[in-house]
Amino acid sequence: MKLSARLQKVADYLPAGCKFADIGSDHALLPVAAVLDGRAASAVAGEVNDGPLEAAKRQVASAGLGGKISVRKGDGLAVIRNGEVDTITIAGMGGALISNILGEGMDKLAGVKRLVLQPNVGEDVVRRWLLEQGWYLTAEHILKEDGKIYEILVADRTEEAESLNEELYRERTLPGAPPLTKEWLILLGPHLTKNPPDVFFAKWESELDKLAKIRRQMSKSEQPSARLKEAELDIQMKQMKEVLSCLQKAKR
């Protein structure tokens, strides 16, 4: 089974022989592909909506994997039992929703060693949640597919998470630009900023365009609060342009 580039990269981060749960599994493409190619020993495909749930059941049955993949209806981590899986994947949702799902299912995370998360937006929200909950951000990947840019965040449970995260999010100096503070690293990605690919810059140039559009809309308002917001946006955009420019120069 051939996965999209996005889902294939999620699959690539699954530990060999893992037992994983794919939350919001849609058509169960990821669990089926991962079990078929031997990457995963077994999987739970969780889905809250009836249409995708039935599609997932058909997909699993068609692949003859009913004994290795369990398709279950339920909200978030409610579809798994404590200690049943060692890895969890959540792909294609907003960062706030992913964080809420993990937060509401904290008891189900006991025994889980790896999280592979692909938020469509709000990657910084996920990074902050992982940091606050003591997960170490092991890897990040960014890619473009069908005109959209995606980030994949991989986090591991380790006893050294606190010291590893302290080093990972340590402030960095960029010549001619504001320092890459902890907050900047949470926003941009501590791993991605070490050797950012072209798609990284494409993403943030697009984000700058969005901020500029908001700035133009603010300028039409006569409210005093709009002037404050404009000033804040000007500072934010200026700093971001400086950071991106210095990261570009560091690549050369």
Coordinates of N, CA and C in Angstrom, one line a residue:
M1 N 0.8 -1.2 0.0 CA 0.0 0.0 0.0 C 0.9 1.2 0.0
K2 N 0.6 2.2 -0.9 CA 1.4 3.4 -1.0 C 0.7 4.5 -0.2
L3 N 1.4 5.1 0.7 CA 0.9 6.2 1.5 C 1.3 7.5 0.9
S4 N 0.6 8.6 1.3 CA 1.0 9.9 0.9 C 2.4 10.2 1.5
A5 N 3.1 11.2 1.0 CA 4.4 11.5 1.6 C 4.3 11.9 3.0
R6 N 3.2 12.6 3.4 CA 3.0 13.0 4.8 C 2.8 11.8 5.7
L7 N 1.9 10.9 5.3 CA 1.7 9.7 6.2 C 2.9 8.7 6.2
Q8 N 3.6 8.7 5.0 CA 4.8 7.8 5.0 C 5.8 8.3 5.9
K9 N 6.0 9.6 6.1 CA 7.0 10.1 7.0 C 6.5 9.8 8.5
V10 N 5.2 9.9 8.7 CA 4.7 9.5 10.1 C 5.1 8.0 10.3
A11 N 4.8 7.2 9.3 CA 5.1 5.8 9.4 C 6.6 5.5 9.7
D12 N 7.5 6.3 9.0 CA 8.9 6.2 9.2 C 9.4 6.4 10.6
Y13 N 8.6 7.1 11.4 CA 9.0 7.4 12.8 C 8.5 6.4 13.7
L14 N 7.7 5.4 13.3 CA 7.2 4.4 14.2 C 8.4 3.5 14.5
P15 N 8.6 3.1 15.8 CA 9.6 2.2 16.2 C 9.3 0.8 15.7
A16 N 10.4 0.1 15.2 CA 10.2 -1.2 14.6 C 9.6 -2.1 15.7
G17 N 8.5 -2.9 15.2 CA 7.9 -3.8 16.0 C 6.9 -3.2 17.0
C18 N 6.6 -2.0 16.9 CA 5.7 -1.3 17.9 C 4.3 -1.8 17.8
K19 N 3.6 -1.5 18.9 CA 2.1 -1.7 19.0 C 1.6 -0.2 19.1
F20 N 0.9 0.2 18.1 CA 0.5 1.6 18.1 C -1.0 1.9 17.9
A21 N -1.4 3.1 18.4 CA -2.7 3.5 18.2 C -2.7 4.7 17.3
D22 N -3.5 4.7 16.2 CA -3.6 5.8 15.3 C -5.0 6.5 15.6
I23 N -4.9 7.7 16.2 CA -6.1 8.4 16.7 C -6.6 9.3 15.6
G24 N -7.9 9.2 15.2 CA -8.4 9.9 14.1 C -7.9 9.2 12.8
S25 N -8.1 7.9 12.8 CA -7.4 7.1 11.7 C -8.0 7.2 10.4
D26 N -9.2 7.8 10.3 CA -9.9 8.0 9.0 C -10.1 6.6 8.3
H27 N -9.4 6.3 7.2 CA -9.6 5.1 6.5 C -8.6 4.0 7.0
A28 N -7.9 4.2 8.1 CA -6.9 3.2 8.6 C -5.8 3.0 7.6
L29 N -5.5 3.9 6.8 CA -4.4 3.7 5.8 C -3.1 3.5 6.5
L30 N -2.8 4.3 7.5 CA -1.5 4.2 8.2 C -1.3 2.9 9.0
P31 N -2.3 2.5 9.8 CA -2.2 1.2 10.4 C -2.0 0.0 9.5
V32 N -2.8 0.0 8.4 CA -2.7 -1.1 7.4 C -1.3 -1.1 6.8
A33 N -0.9 0.0 6.3 CA 0.5 0.0 5.7 C 1.6 -0.3 6.6
A34 N 1.5 0.1 7.9 CA 2.6 -0.1 8.9 C 2.6 -1.6 9.3
V35 N 1.5 -2.2 9.4 CA 1.4 -3.7 9.7 C 1.8 -4.5 8.5
L36 N 1.3 -4.1 7.3 CA 1.7 -4.9 6.1 C 3.2 -4.9 5.9
D37 N 3.9 -3.8 6.1 CA 5.3 -3.8 5.7 C 6.2 -4.2 6.9
G38 N 5.5 -4.6 8.0 CA 6.3 -5.2 9.1 C 6.8 -4.2 10.1
R39 N 6.5 -2.9 9.9 CA 7.0 -1.8 10.8 C 6.3 -2.0 12.1
A40 N 5.0 -2.3 12.1 CA 4.3 -2.4 13.4 C 3.8 -3.8 13.6
A41 N 3.8 -4.3 14.8 CA 3.3 -5.6 15.2 C 1.8 -5.7 15.2
S42 N 1.2 -4.6 15.7 CA -0.3 -4.5 15.7 C -0.7 -3.0 15.9
A43 N -2.0 -2.8 15.7 CA -2.4 -1.4 15.8 C -3.9 -1.3 16.2
V44 N -4.2 -0.2 16.7 CA -5.6 0.2 17.0 C -5.9 1.4 16.1
A45 N -7.0 1.3 15.4 CA -7.4 2.5 14.5 C -8.6 3.1 15.2
G46 N -8.4 4.3 15.8 CA -9.5 4.9 16.5 C -10.2 6.0 15.6
E47 N -11.5 6.0 15.6 CA -12.2 7.0 14.8 C -13.5 7.3 15.5
V48 N -13.9 8.6 15.5 CA -15.1 9.0 16.2 C -16.3 9.1 15.3
N49 N -16.1 9.3 14.0 CA -17.1 9.5 13.0 C -17.5 8.2 12.3
D50 N -18.8 7.9 12.1 CA -19.2 6.6 11.5 C -18.7 6.4 10.1
G51 N -18.8 7.4 9.3 CA -18.3 7.2 7.9 C -16.9 6.7 7.8
P52 N -15.9 7.4 8.3 CA -14.5 6.9 8.3 C -14.4 5.6 9.1
L53 N -15.1 5.4 10.1 CA -15.0 4.2 10.9 C -15.4 3.0 10.0
E54 N -16.4 3.1 9.3 CA -16.8 2.0 8.4 C -15.8 1.8 7.3
A55 N -15.3 2.9 6.8 CA -14.3 2.8 5.7 C -13.0 2.1 6.3
A56 N -12.7 2.4 7.5 CA -11.5 1.8 8.2 C -11.7 0.3 8.3
K57 N -12.9 -0.1 8.7 CA -13.2 -1.5 8.9 C -13.1 -2.3 7.6
R58 N -13.6 -1.7 6.5 CA -13.5 -2.3 5.2 C -12.0 -2.4 4.7
Q59 N -11.2 -1.4 5.0 CA -9.8 -1.4 4.7 C -9.1 -2.5 5.4
V60 N -9.3 -2.6 6.6 CA -8.6 -3.7 7.4 C -9.1 -5.1 7.0
A61 N -10.4 -5.2 6.7 CA -10.9 -6.5 6.3 C -10.3 -6.9 4.9
S62 N -10.2 -5.9 4.0 CA -9.7 -6.2 2.7 C -8.3 -6.6 2.7
A63 N -7.5 -6.1 3.7 CA -6.1 -6.4 3.8 C -5.9 -7.7 4.6
G64 N -7.0 -8.3 5.1 CA -6.9 -9.5 5.9 C -6.1 -9.3 7.2
L65 N -6.3 -8.2 7.8 CA -5.5 -7.9 9.0 C -6.4 -7.7 10.3
G66 N -7.6 -8.3 10.2 CA -8.5 -8.2 11.3 C -7.9 -8.7 12.6
G67 N -7.0 -9.6 12.6 CA -6.3 -10.2 13.8 C -5.3 -9.3 14.3
K68 N -4.8 -8.3 13.6 CA -3.7 -7.5 14.0 C -4.1 -6.0 14.2
I69 N -5.2 -5.6 13.5 CA -5.6 -4.2 13.6 C -7.1 -4.2 14.2
S70 N -7.3 -3.5 15.3 CA -8.6 -3.4 15.9 C -9.1 -2.0 15.6
V71 N -10.3 -1.9 14.9 CA -10.9 -0.6 14.5 C -11.9 -0.3 15.6
R72 N -11.8 0.8 16.2 CA -12.7 1.1 17.3 C -13.3 2.5 17.2
K73 N -14.5 2.7 17.6 CA -15.2 4.0 17.7 C -15.0 4.6 19.0
G74 N -14.6 5.8 19.1 CA -14.4 6.5 20.3 C -13.7 7.8 20.2
D75 N -13.8 8.6 21.2 CA -13.2 10.0 21.2 C -11.8 9.9 21.8
G76 N -10.8 10.3 21.0 CA -9.4 10.5 21.4 C -8.9 9.1 21.9
L77 N -8.2 9.2 23.1 CA -7.5 8.0 23.6 C -8.4 7.1 24.3
A78 N -9.7 7.4 24.3 CA -10.7 6.5 24.9 C -10.8 5.2 24.2
V79 N -10.2 5.1 23.0 CA -10.3 3.8 22.2 C -9.3 2.8 22.7
I80 N -8.3 3.2 23.5 CA -7.3 2.3 23.9 C -7.3 2.0 25.4
R81 N -6.8 0.8 25.8 CA -6.7 0.5 27.2 C -5.4 0.8 27.7
N82 N -5.3 1.0 29.0 CA -4.0 1.3 29.7 C -3.0 0.2 29.4
G83 N -1.8 0.6 28.9 CA -0.7 -0.4 28.6 C -0.9 -1.2 27.3
E84 N -1.9 -0.9 26.5 CA -2.2 -1.6 25.3 C -1.2 -1.3 24.2
V85 N -0.8 -0.1 24.1 CA 0.1 0.4 23.0 C 1.4 1.1 23.6
D86 N 2.4 1.1 22.8 CA 3.6 1.8 23.2 C 3.9 3.0 22.4
T87 N 3.1 3.2 21.4 CA 3.3 4.4 20.5 C 1.9 4.9 20.1
I88 N 1.8 6.2 19.9 CA 0.6 6.8 19.5 C 0.8 7.8 18.4
T89 N 0.0 7.7 17.3 CA 0.1 8.7 16.2 C -1.2 9.5 16.1
I90 N -1.1 10.8 15.9 CA -2.2 11.6 15.7 C -1.8 12.6 14.5
A91 N -2.5 12.4 13.4 CA -2.2 13.2 12.2 C -3.4 13.9 11.6
G92 N -3.1 15.1 11.1 CA -4.2 15.8 10.4 C -5.2 16.6 11.2
M93 N -4.8 16.9 12.4 CA -5.7 17.8 13.3 C -5.0 19.0 13.7
G94 N -5.7 20.0 14.2 CA -5.1 21.2 14.7 C -4.2 20.9 16.0
G95 N -3.3 21.8 16.2 CA -2.4 21.5 17.4 C -3.1 21.6 18.7
A96 N -4.1 22.5 18.8 CA -4.8 22.6 20.1 C -5.6 21.4 20.3
L97 N -6.2 20.8 19.3 CA -7.0 19.6 19.4 C -6.1 18.4 19.8
I98 N -5.0 18.3 19.2 CA -4.0 17.2 19.5 C -3.6 17.3 21.0
S99 N -3.3 18.5 21.4 CA -2.9 18.7 22.8 C -4.0 18.4 23.8
N100 N -5.3 18.7 23.4 CA -6.4 18.4 24.2 C -6.7 16.9 24.3
I101 N -6.5 16.2 23.2 CA -6.7 14.8 23.2 C -5.7 14.1 24.1
L102 N -4.4 14.5 24.0 CA -3.4 14.0 24.9 C -3.6 14.3 26.3
G103 N -4.0 15.5 26.6 CA -4.3 16.0 27.9 C -5.4 15.3 28.6
E104 N -6.5 15.1 27.8 CA -7.7 14.4 28.4 C -7.5 12.9 28.6
G105 N -6.4 12.3 27.9 CA -6.2 10.9 28.0 C -4.9 10.6 28.7
M106 N -4.5 11.5 29.6 CA -3.2 11.3 30.3 C -3.0 9.9 30.9
D107 N -4.1 9.4 31.5 CA -4.0 8.1 32.1 C -3.6 7.0 31.1
K108 N -4.0 7.2 29.8 CA -3.7 6.2 28.8 C -2.3 6.3 28.3
L109 N -1.6 7.3 28.7 CA -0.2 7.5 28.2 C 0.8 6.7 29.0
A110 N 0.4 6.1 30.1 CA 1.3 5.3 30.9 C 1.7 4.1 30.1
G111 N 3.0 3.9 29.9 CA 3.5 2.8 29.1 C 3.8 3.2 27.6
V112 N 3.3 4.4 27.2 CA 3.5 4.9 25.9 C 4.9 5.5 25.9
K113 N 5.7 5.1 24.9 CA 7.1 5.6 24.8 C 7.3 6.6 23.7
R114 N 6.5 6.6 22.7 CA 6.7 7.6 21.6 C 5.4 8.1 21.1
L115 N 5.4 9.4 20.8 CA 4.3 10.1 20.2 C 4.8 10.6 18.8
V116 N 4.0 10.4 17.8 CA 4.3 10.9 16.4 C 3.1 11.7 16.0
L117 N 3.3 13.1 16.0 CA 2.2 14.0 15.9 C 2.4 14.9 14.6
Q118 N 1.3 15.0 13.9 CA 1.3 15.9 12.7 C 0.2 16.9 12.7
P119 N 0.4 18.0 13.4 CA -0.6 19.0 13.4 C -0.7 19.8 12.1
N120 N -1.9 20.1 11.7 CA -2.1 20.9 10.5 C -1.8 22.4 10.7
V121 N -2.0 22.8 11.9 CA -1.7 24.2 12.4 C -1.4 24.1 13.9
G122 N -0.8 25.2 14.4 CA -0.6 25.2 15.9 C 0.5 24.3 16.3
E123 N 1.6 24.1 15.6 CA 2.7 23.3 16.0 C 3.3 23.7 17.3
D124 N 3.3 25.1 17.5 CA 3.9 25.6 18.7 C 3.1 25.2 20.0
V125 N 1.8 25.0 19.8 CA 0.9 24.6 20.9 C 1.3 23.2 21.3
V126 N 1.6 22.3 20.3 CA 2.0 20.9 20.6 C 3.3 20.9 21.3
R127 N 4.3 21.7 20.7 CA 5.6 21.7 21.3 C 5.5 22.1 22.8
R128 N 4.7 23.2 23.1 CA 4.6 23.6 24.4 C 4.0 22.6 25.4
W129 N 3.0 21.9 24.8 CA 2.4 20.8 25.7 C 3.4 19.7 26.0
L130 N 4.1 19.3 25.0 CA 5.1 18.2 25.2 C 6.2 18.7 26.2
L131 N 6.6 19.9 26.1 CA 7.6 20.4 27.0 C 7.1 20.5 28.4
E132 N 5.9 21.0 28.6 CA 5.3 21.1 29.9 C 5.0 19.7 30.5
Q133 N 4.7 18.7 29.7 CA 4.4 17.4 30.2 C 5.6 16.5 30.3
G134 N 6.8 17.0 30.0 CA 8.0 16.2 30.2 C 8.3 15.2 29.1
W135 N 7.9 15.5 27.9 CA 8.3 14.7 26.8 C 9.4 15.3 26.1
Y136 N 10.4 14.5 25.6 CA 11.5 15.1 24.8 C 11.2 15.1 23.4
L137 N 11.4 16.2 22.7 CA 11.1 16.4 21.3 C 12.3 15.8 20.6
T138 N 12.2 14.6 20.1 CA 13.4 13.9 19.5 C 13.7 14.3 18.1
A139 N 12.6 14.6 17.3 CA 12.9 14.9 15.9 C 11.7 15.8 15.4
E140 N 12.0 16.6 14.3 CA 11.0 17.3 13.6 C 11.3 17.2 12.1
H141 N 10.2 17.2 11.4 CA 10.3 17.1 9.9 C 9.3 18.0 9.3
I142 N 9.7 18.7 8.2 CA 8.8 19.6 7.5 C 8.8 19.2 6.0
L143 N 7.6 19.1 5.4 CA 7.5 18.7 4.0 C 6.3 19.4 3.4
K144 N 6.4 19.5 2.0 CA 5.3 20.1 1.3 C 4.7 19.0 0.4
E145 N 3.4 19.0 0.4 CA 2.7 18.0 -0.4 C 1.4 18.6 -0.9
D146 N 1.1 18.5 -2.2 CA -0.1 19.0 -2.8 C -0.4 20.5 -2.4
G147 N 0.7 21.2 -2.4 CA 0.6 22.7 -2.1 C 0.4 23.0 -0.7
K148 N 0.5 22.1 0.2 CA 0.4 22.3 1.7 C 1.7 21.9 2.4
I149 N 2.0 22.7 3.4 CA 3.2 22.4 4.2 C 2.8 21.8 5.5
Y150 N 3.5 20.7 5.9 CA 3.2 19.9 7.1 C 4.4 19.8 8.0
E151 N 4.2 19.8 9.3 CA 5.3 19.5 10.2 C 4.9 18.2 11.0
I152 N 6.0 17.4 11.2 CA 5.8 16.2 12.0 C 6.7 16.3 13.2
L153 N 6.1 16.1 14.4 CA 6.8 16.2 15.7 C 6.9 14.8 16.3
V154 N 8.1 14.4 16.7 CA 8.3 13.1 17.3 C 8.8 13.3 18.7
A155 N 8.1 12.8 19.7 CA 8.5 12.9 21.1 C 8.6 11.6 21.8
D156 N 9.6 11.5 22.7 CA 9.9 10.3 23.4 C 9.8 10.5 24.9
R157 N 9.4 9.5 25.6 CA 9.4 9.5 27.0 C 10.8 9.0 27.5
T158 N 11.5 9.8 28.2 CA 12.8 9.4 28.7 C 13.1 10.1 30.1
E159 N 13.9 9.4 30.9 CA 14.2 10.0 32.2 C 15.0 11.2 32.1
E160 N 15.7 11.4 31.0 CA 16.6 12.6 30.8 C 15.9 13.7 30.1
A161 N 14.5 13.6 30.0 CA 13.8 14.6 29.2 C 14.0 16.0 29.7
E162 N 14.1 16.3 31.0 CA 14.2 17.6 31.5 C 15.6 18.2 31.1
S163 N 16.6 17.5 31.2 CA 17.9 18.1 30.9 C 18.1 18.1 29.3
L164 N 17.5 17.2 28.6 CA 17.6 17.2 27.2 C 16.8 18.4 26.6
N165 N 15.6 18.6 27.2 CA 14.8 19.8 26.7 C 15.4 21.1 27.1
E166 N 16.1 21.1 28.2 CA 16.8 22.4 28.6 C 17.8 22.8 27.6
E167 N 18.6 21.7 27.1 CA 19.6 22.0 26.1 C 19.0 22.3 24.8
L168 N 17.9 21.6 24.4 CA 17.3 21.8 23.1 C 16.7 23.2 23.0
Y169 N 16.1 23.7 24.1 CA 15.4 25.0 24.0 C 16.3 26.1 24.6
R170 N 17.6 25.9 24.7 CA 18.5 26.9 25.2 C 18.6 28.0 24.2
E171 N 18.6 29.3 24.7 CA 18.6 30.4 23.8 C 19.9 30.4 22.9
R172 N 19.7 30.7 21.6 CA 20.8 30.7 20.7 C 21.0 32.1 20.1
T173 N 22.3 32.5 19.8 CA 22.6 33.8 19.3 C 22.7 33.7 17.8
L174 N 22.0 34.7 17.2 CA 22.1 34.9 15.7 C 22.7 36.2 15.4
P175 N 23.8 36.3 14.7 CA 24.4 37.6 14.4 C 23.5 38.5 13.6
G176 N 23.3 39.7 14.1 CA 22.5 40.7 13.4 C 21.0 40.5 13.6
A177 N 20.6 39.6 14.5 CA 19.1 39.4 14.7 C 18.8 39.2 16.2
P178 N 17.6 39.3 16.6 CA 17.2 39.0 17.9 C 17.6 37.5 18.3
P179 N 18.0 37.3 19.5 CA 18.4 35.9 19.9 C 17.2 34.9 19.7
L180 N 17.5 33.7 19.3 CA 16.5 32.7 19.3 C 16.2 32.2 20.7
T181 N 15.2 32.9 21.3 CA 14.8 32.6 22.6 C 14.0 31.3 22.7
K182 N 13.7 30.9 23.9 CA 12.9 29.7 24.0 C 11.6 29.8 23.3
E183 N 11.0 31.0 23.4 CA 9.7 31.2 22.8 C 9.8 31.1 21.2
W184 N 10.9 31.7 20.7 CA 11.1 31.6 19.2 C 11.3 30.1 18.8
L185 N 12.0 29.4 19.6 CA 12.3 28.0 19.3 C 11.0 27.1 19.4
I186 N 10.1 27.5 20.4 CA 8.8 26.8 20.4 C 8.0 27.1 19.2
L187 N 8.1 28.3 18.7 CA 7.3 28.7 17.5 C 7.8 28.1 16.3
L188 N 9.2 28.2 16.1 CA 9.8 27.8 14.8 C 10.2 26.3 14.8
G189 N 10.5 25.8 15.9 CA 11.0 24.4 16.0 C 12.5 24.4 16.3
P190 N 12.9 23.8 17.5 CA 14.3 23.8 17.8 C 15.1 22.9 16.9
H191 N 14.6 21.8 16.4 CA 15.4 21.0 15.4 C 15.4 21.7 14.0
L192 N 14.2 22.2 13.6 CA 14.1 22.7 12.3 C 15.0 23.9 12.1
T193 N 15.2 24.7 13.1 CA 16.0 25.9 13.0 C 17.5 25.6 12.9
K194 N 17.9 24.4 13.2 CA 19.3 24.1 13.2 C 19.8 24.0 11.8
N195 N 19.0 23.4 10.9 CA 19.4 23.3 9.5 C 18.2 23.4 8.6
P196 N 17.5 24.6 8.6 CA 16.2 24.7 8.0 C 16.3 24.4 6.5
P197 N 15.4 23.6 5.9 CA 15.3 23.4 4.5 C 14.5 24.5 3.8
D198 N 14.5 24.5 2.5 CA 13.8 25.6 1.8 C 12.3 25.7 2.1
V199 N 11.7 24.5 2.4 CA 10.3 24.5 2.7 C 10.0 25.2 4.0
F200 N 10.9 25.2 4.9 CA 10.8 25.9 6.2 C 10.6 27.4 5.9
F201 N 11.5 28.0 5.1 CA 11.4 29.4 4.8 C 10.1 29.7 4.0
A202 N 9.7 28.8 3.1 CA 8.5 29.0 2.4 C 7.3 29.1 3.4
K203 N 7.3 28.3 4.4 CA 6.2 28.3 5.4 C 6.2 29.7 6.1
W204 N 7.3 30.1 6.5 CA 7.3 31.3 7.3 C 7.2 32.6 6.5
E205 N 7.5 32.6 5.2 CA 7.2 33.7 4.4 C 5.7 33.8 4.2
S206 N 5.1 32.6 4.1 CA 3.6 32.6 4.0 C 3.0 33.2 5.2
E207 N 3.5 32.8 6.4 CA 3.0 33.3 7.6 C 3.2 34.8 7.7
L208 N 4.3 35.3 7.2 CA 4.5 36.8 7.2 C 3.5 37.5 6.3
D209 N 3.2 36.8 5.2 CA 2.1 37.4 4.3 C 0.8 37.5 5.1
K210 N 0.5 36.5 5.9 CA -0.8 36.5 6.6 C -0.8 37.6 7.6
L211 N 0.4 37.8 8.3 CA 0.5 38.9 9.3 C 0.3 40.3 8.6
A212 N 0.9 40.4 7.4 CA 0.9 41.6 6.7 C -0.6 42.0 6.3
K213 N -1.3 40.9 6.0 CA -2.7 41.1 5.6 C -3.6 41.6 6.8
I214 N -3.3 41.0 8.0 CA -3.9 41.4 9.2 C -3.6 42.8 9.5
R215 N -2.3 43.2 9.3 CA -1.8 44.5 9.5 C -2.6 45.5 8.7
R216 N -2.8 45.2 7.4 CA -3.5 46.1 6.5 C -5.0 46.3 6.9
Q217 N -5.6 45.2 7.4 CA -7.0 45.3 7.9 C -7.0 46.2 9.1
M218 N -6.1 46.1 10.0 CA -6.0 46.9 11.2 C -5.9 48.4 10.9
S219 N -5.2 48.7 9.8 CA -4.9 50.1 9.5 C -6.2 50.8 9.1
K220 N -7.3 50.0 8.7 CA -8.5 50.6 8.3 C -9.4 50.9 9.5
S221 N -9.0 50.4 10.7 CA -9.9 50.6 11.9 C -9.5 52.0 12.5
E222 N -10.5 52.6 13.1 CA -10.2 53.9 13.8 C -10.1 53.7 15.3
Q223 N -10.2 52.5 15.7 CA -10.2 52.2 17.2 C -8.7 52.4 17.7
P224 N -8.6 53.0 18.8 CA -7.2 53.2 19.4 C -6.5 51.8 19.7
S225 N -7.3 50.8 20.0 CA -6.7 49.5 20.2 C -6.0 48.9 18.9
A226 N -6.6 49.4 17.8 CA -6.0 48.9 16.5 C -4.6 49.4 16.3
R227 N -4.3 50.7 16.8 CA -3.0 51.2 16.7 C -2.0 50.4 17.5
L228 N -2.4 50.0 18.7 CA -1.6 49.1 19.5 C -1.3 47.8 18.9
K229 N -2.3 47.2 18.3 CA -2.2 46.0 17.6 C -1.2 46.1 16.4
E230 N -1.4 47.2 15.7 CA -0.5 47.5 14.5 C 1.0 47.5 15.0
A231 N 1.2 48.2 16.1 CA 2.6 48.4 16.6 C 3.1 47.0 17.0
E232 N 2.3 46.2 17.6 CA 2.7 44.8 18.0 C 3.1 44.0 16.8
L233 N 2.2 44.1 15.7 CA 2.5 43.3 14.5 C 3.7 43.8 13.8
D234 N 4.0 45.1 13.8 CA 5.2 45.6 13.2 C 6.4 45.1 13.8
I235 N 6.4 45.0 15.2 CA 7.6 44.5 15.9 C 7.7 43.0 15.6
Q236 N 6.6 42.3 15.6 CA 6.7 40.8 15.4 C 7.2 40.5 14.0
M237 N 6.7 41.2 13.0 CA 7.1 41.0 11.6 C 8.6 41.4 11.4
K238 N 9.0 42.5 12.0 CA 10.4 42.9 11.9 C 11.3 41.9 12.4
Q239 N 11.0 41.4 13.6 CA 11.9 40.4 14.3 C 11.9 39.1 13.5
M240 N 10.7 38.7 13.0 CA 10.7 37.4 12.2 C 11.5 37.5 10.9
K241 N 11.4 38.7 10.3 CA 12.2 38.8 9.0 C 13.7 38.8 9.4
E242 N 14.1 39.4 10.5 CA 15.5 39.4 10.9 C 16.0 37.9 11.2
V243 N 15.1 37.2 11.9 CA 15.5 35.8 12.2 C 15.6 35.0 11.0
L244 N 14.6 35.1 10.1 CA 14.6 34.3 8.9 C 15.8 34.6 8.0
S245 N 16.1 35.9 7.9 CA 17.2 36.4 7.1 C 18.5 35.8 7.6
C246 N 18.7 35.8 8.9 CA 20.0 35.2 9.5 C 20.0 33.7 9.4
L247 N 18.9 33.1 9.5 CA 18.9 31.6 9.3 C 19.2 31.3 7.9
Q248 N 18.8 32.1 6.9 CA 19.1 31.9 5.5 C 20.6 32.0 5.3
K249 N 21.2 33.1 5.9 CA 22.6 33.3 5.7 C 23.5 32.2 6.4
A250 N 23.0 31.7 7.5 CA 23.7 30.6 8.2 C 23.8 29.4 7.4
K251 N 22.8 29.2 6.4 CA 22.8 28.0 5.6 C 23.8 28.0 4.5
R252 N 24.2 29.2 4.1 CA 25.1 29.4 2.9 C 26.5 29.0 3.3

